[in-house]
Amino acid sequence: GEDVEQSLFLSVREGDSSVINCTYTDSSSTYLYWYKQEPGAGLQLLTYIFSNMDMKQDQRLTVLLNKKDKHLSLRIADTQTGDSAIYFCAETDYNNNDMRFGAGTRLTVKP
Amino acid sequence: GAVVSQHPSWVICKSGTSVKIECRSLDFQATTMFWYRQFPKQSLMLMATSNEGSKATYEQGVEKDKFLINHASLTLSTLTVTSAHPEDSSFYICSADSGRGYEQFFGPGTRLTVL
C-alpha cells in the first residue's frame, strides 16, 4: 500500500524554529495536509497544500513540498510551549477518497 | 467555520455490551463522513466511509458486523461497536466532508474503554 512516513520525535527550545519532515510514496497525491493533535483531542487542520505548489506560508507556519522527492515539511517559526503536540502529515488523491496519515511526530518544546 | 461534534466524548462499558457513538456536523451538511480509529501512539486508521442514505464502505480488515455504521441524515452518522471487547478500546474519531473537495472536518474524538 501507499505509505506516509514521519520521524516520531522532535525536541526544540522555545523560540527556535521546528521543522517536521514527511515523505510519501503515492505519486498521485493531490492534497497534502498537516494536522495538530493535542492530548486527548481530535485533529486540528493546520494547513494544506496542493501538489502543484511548492511552498505555502501562513503566519508562523511554512510548508515546503518537493514533489520530485515526495517530501513535505512543516516549519514552525518562533516555536512556543503551546506548540507541543503531535503533528500528523496526511495526503489524499484527487478524489479525496482516502486520507492516509503518517504515524505522527511528537513535538516537545522546552522552556 | 464548520464544526463536527461527537457524543459521547468518553465511554466505559463492560465486555459484551454494545456502544453507540454519534458524529454530527453542526453547521453544514455532510454527504460523506469518515470513521477513524487511533491506537495509542499510532496514527489514525480509516475504518469506513459513511455515505448518507447508502451502506458504508469498510476498509479491509474491519468487521462490518462488529462496527455498524448508519448515516441516516446529512448531519448525523453513528458508529455502533457491537459486543465490545477490551481489544476494541481505542480513540474513535469521525470526520465530515465539507463538500469543498479538499477538506475534512474532524470531531473531537470518543475514547472507548472496554472492561
JSON list of C-alpha atoms in Angstrom, two decimals:
[
{"chain": "A", "resi": 1, "resn": "GLY", "atom": "CA", "xyz": [0.00, 0.00, 0.00]},
{"chain": "A", "resi": 2, "resn": "GLU", "atom": "CA", "xyz": [0.93, 3.61, -0.13]},
{"chain": "A", "resi": 3, "resn": "ASP", "atom": "CA", "xyz": [2.89, 4.91, 2.84]},
{"chain": "A", "resi": 4, "resn": "VAL", "atom": "CA", "xyz": [3.35, 8.17, 4.64]},
{"chain": "A", "resi": 5, "resn": "GLU", "atom": "CA", "xyz": [6.35, 8.33, 6.94]},
{"chain": "A", "resi": 6, "resn": "GLN", "atom": "CA", "xyz": [7.44, 10.76, 9.60]},
{"chain": "A", "resi": 7, "resn": "SER", "atom": "CA", "xyz": [10.06, 10.80, 12.30]},
{"chain": "A", "resi": 8, "resn": "LEU", "atom": "CA", "xyz": [8.44, 10.11, 15.65]},
{"chain": "A", "resi": 9, "resn": "PHE", "atom": "CA", "xyz": [10.01, 12.70, 17.92]},
{"chain": "A", "resi": 10, "resn": "LEU", "atom": "CA", "xyz": [11.34, 16.25, 17.78]},
{"chain": "A", "resi": 11, "resn": "SER", "atom": "CA", "xyz": [12.51, 18.38, 20.67]},
{"chain": "A", "resi": 12, "resn": "VAL", "atom": "CA", "xyz": [13.31, 22.09, 20.38]},
{"chain": "A", "resi": 13, "resn": "ARG", "atom": "CA", "xyz": [13.84, 25.05, 22.69]},
{"chain": "A", "resi": 14, "resn": "GLU", "atom": "CA", "xyz": [11.26, 27.78, 22.97]},
{"chain": "A", "resi": 15, "resn": "GLY", "atom": "CA", "xyz": [11.91, 30.48, 20.39]},
{"chain": "A", "resi": 16, "resn": "ASP", "atom": "CA", "xyz": [13.74, 28.19, 17.99]},
{"chain": "A", "resi": 17, "resn": "SER", "atom": "CA", "xyz": [12.31, 27.01, 14.68]},
{"chain": "A", "resi": 18, "resn": "SER", "atom": "CA", "xyz": [10.90, 23.50, 14.36]},
{"chain": "A", "resi": 19, "resn": "VAL", "atom": "CA", "xyz": [11.00, 21.52, 11.15]},
{"chain": "A", "resi": 20, "resn": "ILE", "atom": "CA", "xyz": [8.88, 18.39, 10.87]},
{"chain": "A", "resi": 21, "resn": "ASN", "atom": "CA", "xyz": [9.50, 16.21, 7.84]},
{"chain": "A", "resi": 22, "resn": "CYS", "atom": "CA", "xyz": [7.28, 13.77, 5.99]},
{"chain": "A", "resi": 23, "resn": "THR", "atom": "CA", "xyz": [7.75, 11.51, 3.00]},
{"chain": "A", "resi": 24, "resn": "TYR", "atom": "CA", "xyz": [5.08, 9.81, 0.95]},
{"chain": "A", "resi": 25, "resn": "THR", "atom": "CA", "xyz": [5.05, 7.27, -1.82]},
{"chain": "A", "resi": 26, "resn": "ASP", "atom": "CA", "xyz": [1.83, 7.88, -3.76]},
{"chain": "A", "resi": 27, "resn": "SER", "atom": "CA", "xyz": [2.70, 9.80, -6.90]},
{"chain": "A", "resi": 28, "resn": "SER", "atom": "CA", "xyz": [-0.98, 10.62, -7.43]},
{"chain": "A", "resi": 29, "resn": "SER", "atom": "CA", "xyz": [-1.21, 12.55, -4.19]},
{"chain": "A", "resi": 30, "resn": "THR", "atom": "CA", "xyz": [-3.04, 15.77, -4.83]},
{"chain": "A", "resi": 31, "resn": "TYR", "atom": "CA", "xyz": [-3.60, 17.32, -1.45]},
{"chain": "A", "resi": 32, "resn": "LEU", "atom": "CA", "xyz": [-1.14, 17.23, 1.43]},
{"chain": "A", "resi": 33, "resn": "TYR", "atom": "CA", "xyz": [-2.05, 18.24, 4.95]},
{"chain": "A", "resi": 34, "resn": "TRP", "atom": "CA", "xyz": [-0.61, 18.98, 8.32]},
{"chain": "A", "resi": 35, "resn": "TYR", "atom": "CA", "xyz": [-2.76, 18.27, 11.36]},
{"chain": "A", "resi": 36, "resn": "LYS", "atom": "CA", "xyz": [-2.09, 19.01, 15.01]},
{"chain": "A", "resi": 37, "resn": "GLN", "atom": "CA", "xyz": [-3.32, 16.80, 17.81]},
{"chain": "A", "resi": 38, "resn": "GLU", "atom": "CA", "xyz": [-3.21, 17.96, 21.39]},
{"chain": "A", "resi": 39, "resn": "PRO", "atom": "CA", "xyz": [-3.55, 15.41, 24.20]},
{"chain": "A", "resi": 40, "resn": "GLY", "atom": "CA", "xyz": [-6.98, 13.85, 24.33]},
{"chain": "A", "resi": 41, "resn": "ALA", "atom": "CA", "xyz": [-8.30, 15.92, 21.44]},
{"chain": "A", "resi": 42, "resn": "GLY", "atom": "CA", "xyz": [-9.15, 15.29, 17.82]},
{"chain": "A", "resi": 43, "resn": "LEU", "atom": "CA", "xyz": [-7.16, 16.52, 14.92]},
{"chain": "A", "resi": 44, "resn": "GLN", "atom": "CA", "xyz": [-6.95, 20.17, 14.03]},
{"chain": "A", "resi": 45, "resn": "LEU", "atom": "CA", "xyz": [-6.16, 21.08, 10.46]},
{"chain": "A", "resi": 46, "resn": "LEU", "atom": "CA", "xyz": [-3.18, 23.43, 10.46]},
{"chain": "A", "resi": 47, "resn": "THR", "atom": "CA", "xyz": [-2.63, 23.89, 6.78]},
{"chain": "A", "resi": 48, "resn": "TYR", "atom": "CA", "xyz": [-2.74, 22.11, 3.47]},
{"chain": "A", "resi": 49, "resn": "ILE", "atom": "CA", "xyz": [-1.01, 22.44, 0.14]},
{"chain": "A", "resi": 50, "resn": "PHE", "atom": "CA", "xyz": [-1.97, 21.44, -3.36]},
{"chain": "A", "resi": 51, "resn": "SER", "atom": "CA", "xyz": [0.51, 19.26, -5.17]},
{"chain": "A", "resi": 52, "resn": "ASN", "atom": "CA", "xyz": [1.06, 21.91, -7.85]},
{"chain": "A", "resi": 53, "resn": "MET", "atom": "CA", "xyz": [2.52, 24.28, -5.24]},
{"chain": "A", "resi": 54, "resn": "ASP", "atom": "CA", "xyz": [5.96, 24.11, -3.71]},
{"chain": "A", "resi": 55, "resn": "MET", "atom": "CA", "xyz": [5.54, 26.46, -0.79]},
{"chain": "A", "resi": 56, "resn": "LYS", "atom": "CA", "xyz": [2.80, 27.90, 1.36]},
{"chain": "A", "resi": 57, "resn": "GLN", "atom": "CA", "xyz": [3.21, 30.30, 4.25]},
{"chain": "A", "resi": 58, "resn": "ASP", "atom": "CA", "xyz": [0.65, 31.08, 6.91]},
{"chain": "A", "resi": 59, "resn": "GLN", "atom": "CA", "xyz": [1.85, 33.25, 9.80]},
{"chain": "A", "resi": 60, "resn": "ARG", "atom": "CA", "xyz": [4.41, 31.14, 11.70]},
{"chain": "A", "resi": 61, "resn": "LEU", "atom": "CA", "xyz": [3.87, 28.09, 9.52]},
{"chain": "A", "resi": 62, "resn": "THR", "atom": "CA", "xyz": [5.72, 27.37, 6.30]},
{"chain": "A", "resi": 63, "resn": "VAL", "atom": "CA", "xyz": [5.02, 24.27, 4.25]},
{"chain": "A", "resi": 64, "resn": "LEU", "atom": "CA", "xyz": [7.55, 23.13, 1.66]},
{"chain": "A", "resi": 65, "resn": "LEU", "atom": "CA", "xyz": [6.75, 20.47, -0.91]},
{"chain": "A", "resi": 66, "resn": "ASN", "atom": "CA", "xyz": [9.32, 18.70, -3.05]},
{"chain": "A", "resi": 67, "resn": "LYS", "atom": "CA", "xyz": [7.13, 16.71, -5.38]},
{"chain": "A", "resi": 68, "resn": "LYS", "atom": "CA", "xyz": [10.05, 15.09, -7.16]},
{"chain": "A", "resi": 69, "resn": "ASP", "atom": "CA", "xyz": [11.36, 13.62, -3.93]},
{"chain": "A", "resi": 70, "resn": "LYS", "atom": "CA", "xyz": [7.85, 13.24, -2.43]},
{"chain": "A", "resi": 71, "resn": "HIS", "atom": "CA", "xyz": [8.98, 15.18, 0.60]},
{"chain": "A", "resi": 72, "resn": "LEU", "atom": "CA", "xyz": [6.83, 17.53, 2.67]},
{"chain": "A", "resi": 73, "resn": "SER", "atom": "CA", "xyz": [7.97, 19.64, 5.58]},
{"chain": "A", "resi": 74, "resn": "LEU", "atom": "CA", "xyz": [6.35, 21.91, 8.13]},
{"chain": "A", "resi": 75, "resn": "ARG", "atom": "CA", "xyz": [8.40, 24.70, 9.65]},
{"chain": "A", "resi": 76, "resn": "ILE", "atom": "CA", "xyz": [7.13, 26.43, 12.77]},
{"chain": "A", "resi": 77, "resn": "ALA", "atom": "CA", "xyz": [8.91, 29.70, 13.42]},
{"chain": "A", "resi": 78, "resn": "ASP", "atom": "CA", "xyz": [9.43, 31.00, 16.98]},
{"chain": "A", "resi": 79, "resn": "THR", "atom": "CA", "xyz": [8.15, 27.76, 18.50]},
{"chain": "A", "resi": 80, "resn": "GLN", "atom": "CA", "xyz": [6.18, 28.18, 21.71]},
{"chain": "A", "resi": 81, "resn": "THR", "atom": "CA", "xyz": [5.35, 25.75, 24.51]},
{"chain": "A", "resi": 82, "resn": "GLY", "atom": "CA", "xyz": [1.77, 25.75, 23.26]},
{"chain": "A", "resi": 83, "resn": "ASP", "atom": "CA", "xyz": [3.02, 24.19, 20.05]},
{"chain": "A", "resi": 84, "resn": "SER", "atom": "CA", "xyz": [3.87, 20.99, 21.92]},
{"chain": "A", "resi": 85, "resn": "ALA", "atom": "CA", "xyz": [1.64, 18.35, 20.33]},
{"chain": "A", "resi": 86, "resn": "ILE", "atom": "CA", "xyz": [1.65, 15.54, 17.82]},
{"chain": "A", "resi": 87, "resn": "TYR", "atom": "CA", "xyz": [1.78, 16.65, 14.20]},
{"chain": "A", "resi": 88, "resn": "PHE", "atom": "CA", "xyz": [0.37, 14.39, 11.51]},
{"chain": "A", "resi": 89, "resn": "CYS", "atom": "CA", "xyz": [1.19, 14.56, 7.85]},
{"chain": "A", "resi": 90, "resn": "ALA", "atom": "CA", "xyz": [-1.58, 13.28, 5.55]},
{"chain": "A", "resi": 91, "resn": "GLU", "atom": "CA", "xyz": [-2.28, 13.02, 1.88]},
{"chain": "A", "resi": 92, "resn": "THR", "atom": "CA", "xyz": [-5.19, 12.25, -0.39]},
{"chain": "A", "resi": 93, "resn": "ASP", "atom": "CA", "xyz": [-5.64, 11.66, -4.06]},
{"chain": "A", "resi": 94, "resn": "TYR", "atom": "CA", "xyz": [-7.68, 13.82, -6.39]},
{"chain": "A", "resi": 95, "resn": "ASN", "atom": "CA", "xyz": [-10.97, 12.31, -5.33]},
{"chain": "A", "resi": 96, "resn": "ASN", "atom": "CA", "xyz": [-10.17, 12.74, -1.63]},
{"chain": "A", "resi": 97, "resn": "ASN", "atom": "CA", "xyz": [-11.42, 9.24, -1.08]},
{"chain": "A", "resi": 98, "resn": "ASP", "atom": "CA", "xyz": [-8.93, 8.00, 1.42]},
{"chain": "A", "resi": 99, "resn": "MET", "atom": "CA", "xyz": [-6.79, 10.13, 3.66]},
{"chain": "A", "resi": 100, "resn": "ARG", "atom": "CA", "xyz": [-3.51, 8.42, 4.51]},
{"chain": "A", "resi": 101, "resn": "PHE", "atom": "CA", "xyz": [-1.71, 9.54, 7.62]},
{"chain": "A", "resi": 102, "resn": "GLY", "atom": "CA", "xyz": [1.80, 9.32, 8.90]},
{"chain": "A", "resi": 103, "resn": "ALA", "atom": "CA", "xyz": [2.37, 7.99, 12.40]},
{"chain": "A", "resi": 104, "resn": "GLY", "atom": "CA", "xyz": [2.73, 11.50, 13.79]},
{"chain": "A", "resi": 105, "resn": "THR", "atom": "CA", "xyz": [5.69, 13.47, 15.11]},
{"chain": "A", "resi": 106, "resn": "ARG", "atom": "CA", "xyz": [5.64, 14.34, 18.79]},
{"chain": "A", "resi": 107, "resn": "LEU", "atom": "CA", "xyz": [6.99, 17.86, 19.17]},
{"chain": "A", "resi": 108, "resn": "THR", "atom": "CA", "xyz": [8.26, 18.81, 22.60]},
{"chain": "A", "resi": 109, "resn": "VAL", "atom": "CA", "xyz": [9.09, 22.44, 23.25]},
{"chain": "A", "resi": 110, "resn": "LYS", "atom": "CA", "xyz": [11.38, 23.08, 26.20]},
{"chain": "A", "resi": 111, "resn": "PRO", "atom": "CA", "xyz": [11.37, 26.43, 28.00]},
{"chain": "B", "resi": 1, "resn": "GLY", "atom": "CA", "xyz": [-16.17, 27.56, 10.48]},
{"chain": "B", "resi": 2, "resn": "ALA", "atom": "CA", "xyz": [-17.50, 24.04, 10.11]},
{"chain": "B", "resi": 3, "resn": "VAL", "atom": "CA", "xyz": [-17.94, 22.16, 13.38]},
{"chain": "B", "resi": 4, "resn": "VAL", "atom": "CA", "xyz": [-18.22, 18.44, 13.93]},
{"chain": "B", "resi": 5, "resn": "SER", "atom": "CA", "xyz": [-19.28, 17.07, 17.29]},
{"chain": "B", "resi": 6, "resn": "GLN", "atom": "CA", "xyz": [-19.07, 13.59, 18.72]},
{"chain": "B", "resi": 7, "resn": "HIS", "atom": "CA", "xyz": [-21.03, 12.08, 21.56]},
{"chain": "B", "resi": 8, "resn": "PRO", "atom": "CA", "xyz": [-20.08, 10.75, 23.98]},
{"chain": "B", "resi": 9, "resn": "SER", "atom": "CA", "xyz": [-16.57, 12.11, 24.42]},
{"chain": "B", "resi": 10, "resn": "TRP", "atom": "CA", "xyz": [-15.67, 9.10, 26.51]},
{"chain": "B", "resi": 11, "resn": "VAL", "atom": "CA", "xyz": [-17.40, 5.88, 27.49]},
{"chain": "B", "resi": 12, "resn": "ILE", "atom": "CA", "xyz": [-16.59, 2.91, 29.67]},
{"chain": "B", "resi": 13, "resn": "CYS", "atom": "CA", "xyz": [-18.52, -0.28, 29.14]},
{"chain": "B", "resi": 14, "resn": "LYS", "atom": "CA", "xyz": [-18.46, -3.92, 30.10]},
{"chain": "B", "resi": 15, "resn": "SER", "atom": "CA", "xyz": [-17.24, -6.59, 27.75]},
{"chain": "B", "resi": 16, "resn": "GLY", "atom": "CA", "xyz": [-20.07, -7.96, 25.62]},
{"chain": "B", "resi": 17, "resn": "THR", "atom": "CA", "xyz": [-22.16, -4.81, 25.56]},
{"chain": "B", "resi": 18, "resn": "SER", "atom": "CA", "xyz": [-22.74, -2.52, 22.58]},
{"chain": "B", "resi": 19, "resn": "VAL", "atom": "CA", "xyz": [-21.79, 1.13, 22.40]},
{"chain": "B", "resi": 20, "resn": "LYS", "atom": "CA", "xyz": [-23.12, 3.77, 20.01]},
{"chain": "B", "resi": 21, "resn": "ILE", "atom": "CA", "xyz": [-21.05, 6.80, 19.05]},
{"chain": "B", "resi": 22, "resn": "GLU", "atom": "CA", "xyz": [-22.65, 9.76, 17.27]},
{"chain": "B", "resi": 23, "resn": "CYS", "atom": "CA", "xyz": [-20.98, 12.12, 14.85]},
{"chain": "B", "resi": 24, "resn": "ARG", "atom": "CA", "xyz": [-22.79, 15.32, 13.89]},
{"chain": "B", "resi": 25, "resn": "SER", "atom": "CA", "xyz": [-21.98, 18.12, 11.51]},
{"chain": "B", "resi": 26, "resn": "LEU", "atom": "CA", "xyz": [-23.39, 21.14, 13.29]},
{"chain": "B", "resi": 27, "resn": "ASP", "atom": "CA", "xyz": [-23.48, 23.88, 10.69]},
{"chain": "B", "resi": 28, "resn": "PHE", "atom": "CA", "xyz": [-23.13, 22.14, 7.38]},
{"chain": "B", "resi": 29, "resn": "GLN", "atom": "CA", "xyz": [-24.45, 19.12, 5.57]},
{"chain": "B", "resi": 30, "resn": "ALA", "atom": "CA", "xyz": [-22.10, 16.24, 5.06]},
{"chain": "B", "resi": 31, "resn": "THR", "atom": "CA", "xyz": [-22.89, 13.71, 2.40]},
{"chain": "B", "resi": 32, "resn": "THR", "atom": "CA", "xyz": [-19.85, 11.75, 3.40]},
{"chain": "B", "resi": 33, "resn": "MET", "atom": "CA", "xyz": [-18.45, 11.07, 6.84]},
{"chain": "B", "resi": 34, "resn": "PHE", "atom": "CA", "xyz": [-15.44, 9.02, 7.79]},
{"chain": "B", "resi": 35, "resn": "TRP", "atom": "CA", "xyz": [-14.71, 6.94, 10.85]},
{"chain": "B", "resi": 36, "resn": "TYR", "atom": "CA", "xyz": [-11.16, 6.54, 12.10]},
{"chain": "B", "resi": 37, "resn": "ARG", "atom": "CA", "xyz": [-9.60, 4.61, 14.91]},
{"chain": "B", "resi": 38, "resn": "GLN", "atom": "CA", "xyz": [-6.43, 5.60, 16.68]},
{"chain": "B", "resi": 39, "resn": "PHE", "atom": "CA", "xyz": [-4.40, 3.15, 18.68]},
{"chain": "B", "resi": 40, "resn": "PRO", "atom": "CA", "xyz": [-2.07, 4.52, 21.34]},
{"chain": "B", "resi": 41, "resn": "LYS", "atom": "CA", "xyz": [0.99, 6.21, 19.90]},
{"chain": "B", "resi": 42, "resn": "GLN", "atom": "CA", "xyz": [-0.11, 5.39, 16.37]},
{"chain": "B", "resi": 43, "resn": "SER", "atom": "CA", "xyz": [-1.69, 7.26, 13.54]},
{"chain": "B", "resi": 44, "resn": "LEU", "atom": "CA", "xyz": [-5.31, 7.27, 12.55]},
{"chain": "B", "resi": 45, "resn": "MET", "atom": "CA", "xyz": [-6.56, 4.32, 10.59]},
{"chain": "B", "resi": 46, "resn": "LEU", "atom": "CA", "xyz": [-9.56, 4.77, 8.35]},
{"chain": "B", "resi": 47, "resn": "MET", "atom": "CA", "xyz": [-12.23, 2.26, 9.31]},
{"chain": "B", "resi": 48, "resn": "ALA", "atom": "CA", "xyz": [-15.04, 3.11, 6.96]},
{"chain": "B", "resi": 49, "resn": "THR", "atom": "CA", "xyz": [-16.58, 5.73, 4.73]},
{"chain": "B", "resi": 50, "resn": "SER", "atom": "CA", "xyz": [-20.17, 6.56, 5.50]},
{"chain": "B", "resi": 51, "resn": "ASN", "atom": "CA", "xyz": [-22.43, 7.94, 2.78]},
{"chain": "B", "resi": 52, "resn": "GLU", "atom": "CA", "xyz": [-25.84, 9.36, 3.57]},
{"chain": "B", "resi": 53, "resn": "GLY", "atom": "CA", "xyz": [-28.62, 7.03, 2.53]},
{"chain": "B", "resi": 54, "resn": "SER", "atom": "CA", "xyz": [-26.43, 4.13, 1.49]},
{"chain": "B", "resi": 55, "resn": "LYS", "atom": "CA", "xyz": [-24.33, 1.39, 3.02]},
{"chain": "B", "resi": 56, "resn": "ALA", "atom": "CA", "xyz": [-20.96, 2.25, 4.45]},
{"chain": "B", "resi": 57, "resn": "THR", "atom": "CA", "xyz": [-17.79, 1.18, 2.72]},
{"chain": "B", "resi": 58, "resn": "TYR", "atom": "CA", "xyz": [-15.44, -0.62, 5.07]},
{"chain": "B", "resi": 59, "resn": "GLU", "atom": "CA", "xyz": [-11.68, -0.79, 4.84]},
{"chain": "B", "resi": 60, "resn": "GLN", "atom": "CA", "xyz": [-10.02, -4.15, 4.53]},
{"chain": "B", "resi": 61, "resn": "GLY", "atom": "CA", "xyz": [-9.76, -5.92, 7.85]},
{"chain": "B", "resi": 62, "resn": "VAL", "atom": "CA", "xyz": [-12.61, -4.00, 9.50]},
{"chain": "B", "resi": 63, "resn": "GLU", "atom": "CA", "xyz": [-15.51, -6.23, 10.52]},
{"chain": "B", "resi": 64, "resn": "LYS", "atom": "CA", "xyz": [-18.70, -4.63, 9.27]},
{"chain": "B", "resi": 65, "resn": "ASP", "atom": "CA", "xyz": [-20.88, -6.76, 11.54]},
{"chain": "B", "resi": 66, "resn": "LYS", "atom": "CA", "xyz": [-18.94, -5.58, 14.55]},
{"chain": "B", "resi": 67, "resn": "PHE", "atom": "CA", "xyz": [-18.69, -1.92, 13.66]},
{"chain": "B", "resi": 68, "resn": "LEU", "atom": "CA", "xyz": [-22.15, -0.93, 12.45]},
{"chain": "B", "resi": 69, "resn": "ILE", "atom": "CA", "xyz": [-22.35, 2.41, 10.69]},
{"chain": "B", "resi": 70, "resn": "ASN", "atom": "CA", "xyz": [-25.56, 4.26, 9.95]},
{"chain": "B", "resi": 71, "resn": "HIS", "atom": "CA", "xyz": [-25.63, 7.58, 8.10]},
{"chain": "B", "resi": 72, "resn": "ALA", "atom": "CA", "xyz": [-29.32, 8.33, 8.30]},
{"chain": "B", "resi": 73, "resn": "SER", "atom": "CA", "xyz": [-29.22, 12.05, 7.61]},
{"chain": "B", "resi": 74, "resn": "LEU", "atom": "CA", "xyz": [-26.93, 14.68, 6.14]},
{"chain": "B", "resi": 75, "resn": "THR", "atom": "CA", "xyz": [-25.82, 15.75, 9.59]},
{"chain": "B", "resi": 76, "resn": "LEU", "atom": "CA", "xyz": [-25.59, 12.52, 11.56]},
{"chain": "B", "resi": 77, "resn": "SER", "atom": "CA", "xyz": [-23.59, 9.32, 11.31]},
{"chain": "B", "resi": 78, "resn": "THR", "atom": "CA", "xyz": [-23.42, 6.71, 14.05]},
{"chain": "B", "resi": 79, "resn": "LEU", "atom": "CA", "xyz": [-20.89, 4.00, 14.79]},
{"chain": "B", "resi": 80, "resn": "THR", "atom": "CA", "xyz": [-22.06, 1.12, 16.96]},
{"chain": "B", "resi": 81, "resn": "VAL", "atom": "CA", "xyz": [-19.44, -1.19, 18.39]},
{"chain": "B", "resi": 82, "resn": "THR", "atom": "CA", "xyz": [-21.31, -4.43, 18.96]},
{"chain": "B", "resi": 83, "resn": "SER", "atom": "CA", "xyz": [-20.33, -6.98, 21.59]},
{"chain": "B", "resi": 84, "resn": "ALA", "atom": "CA", "xyz": [-17.38, -4.87, 22.61]},
{"chain": "B", "resi": 85, "resn": "HIS", "atom": "CA", "xyz": [-14.21, -6.49, 23.91]},
{"chain": "B", "resi": 86, "resn": "PRO", "atom": "CA", "xyz": [-11.15, -4.99, 25.60]},
{"chain": "B", "resi": 87, "resn": "GLU", "atom": "CA", "xyz": [-9.23, -5.01, 22.32]},
{"chain": "B", "resi": 88, "resn": "ASP", "atom": "CA", "xyz": [-11.83, -2.58, 20.95]},
{"chain": "B", "resi": 89, "resn": "SER", "atom": "CA", "xyz": [-10.67, 0.01, 23.46]},
{"chain": "B", "resi": 90, "resn": "SER", "atom": "CA", "xyz": [-9.41, 2.90, 21.41]},
{"chain": "B", "resi": 91, "resn": "PHE", "atom": "CA", "xyz": [-9.90, 6.51, 20.39]},
{"chain": "B", "resi": 92, "resn": "TYR", "atom": "CA", "xyz": [-12.53, 6.79, 17.66]},
{"chain": "B", "resi": 93, "resn": "ILE", "atom": "CA", "xyz": [-12.63, 9.94, 15.53]},
{"chain": "B", "resi": 94, "resn": "CYS", "atom": "CA", "xyz": [-15.08, 10.90, 12.84]},
{"chain": "B", "resi": 95, "resn": "SER", "atom": "CA", "xyz": [-14.69, 13.48, 10.12]},
{"chain": "B", "resi": 96, "resn": "ALA", "atom": "CA", "xyz": [-17.12, 15.05, 7.71]},
{"chain": "B", "resi": 97, "resn": "ASP", "atom": "CA", "xyz": [-16.51, 16.03, 4.14]},
{"chain": "B", "resi": 98, "resn": "SER", "atom": "CA", "xyz": [-17.10, 19.73, 3.69]},
{"chain": "B", "resi": 99, "resn": "GLY", "atom": "CA", "xyz": [-18.04, 19.24, 0.08]},
{"chain": "B", "resi": 100, "resn": "ARG", "atom": "CA", "xyz": [-15.29, 21.60, -0.99]},
{"chain": "B", "resi": 101, "resn": "GLY", "atom": "CA", "xyz": [-13.20, 18.76, -2.27]},
{"chain": "B", "resi": 102, "resn": "TYR", "atom": "CA", "xyz": [-10.10, 19.14, -0.18]},
{"chain": "B", "resi": 103, "resn": "GLU", "atom": "CA", "xyz": [-11.02, 19.48, 3.44]},
{"chain": "B", "resi": 104, "resn": "GLN", "atom": "CA", "xyz": [-12.40, 17.24, 6.09]},
{"chain": "B", "resi": 105, "resn": "PHE", "atom": "CA", "xyz": [-13.53, 18.49, 9.47]},
{"chain": "B", "resi": 106, "resn": "PHE", "atom": "CA", "xyz": [-12.74, 16.29, 12.42]},
{"chain": "B", "resi": 107, "resn": "GLY", "atom": "CA", "xyz": [-14.74, 15.64, 15.53]},
{"chain": "B", "resi": 108, "resn": "PRO", "atom": "CA", "xyz": [-13.08, 15.78, 18.94]},
{"chain": "B", "resi": 109, "resn": "GLY", "atom": "CA", "xyz": [-12.99, 12.00, 19.25]},
{"chain": "B", "resi": 110, "resn": "THR", "atom": "CA", "xyz": [-14.54, 9.42, 21.56]},
{"chain": "B", "resi": 111, "resn": "ARG", "atom": "CA", "xyz": [-12.42, 7.39, 23.92]},
{"chain": "B", "resi": 112, "resn": "LEU", "atom": "CA", "xyz": [-13.86, 3.92, 24.41]},
{"chain": "B", "resi": 113, "resn": "THR", "atom": "CA", "xyz": [-12.67, 1.74, 27.26]},
{"chain": "B", "resi": 114, "resn": "VAL", "atom": "CA", "xyz": [-13.99, -1.79, 27.45]},
{"chain": "B", "resi": 115, "resn": "LEU", "atom": "CA", "xyz": [-13.53, -3.53, 30.78]}
]
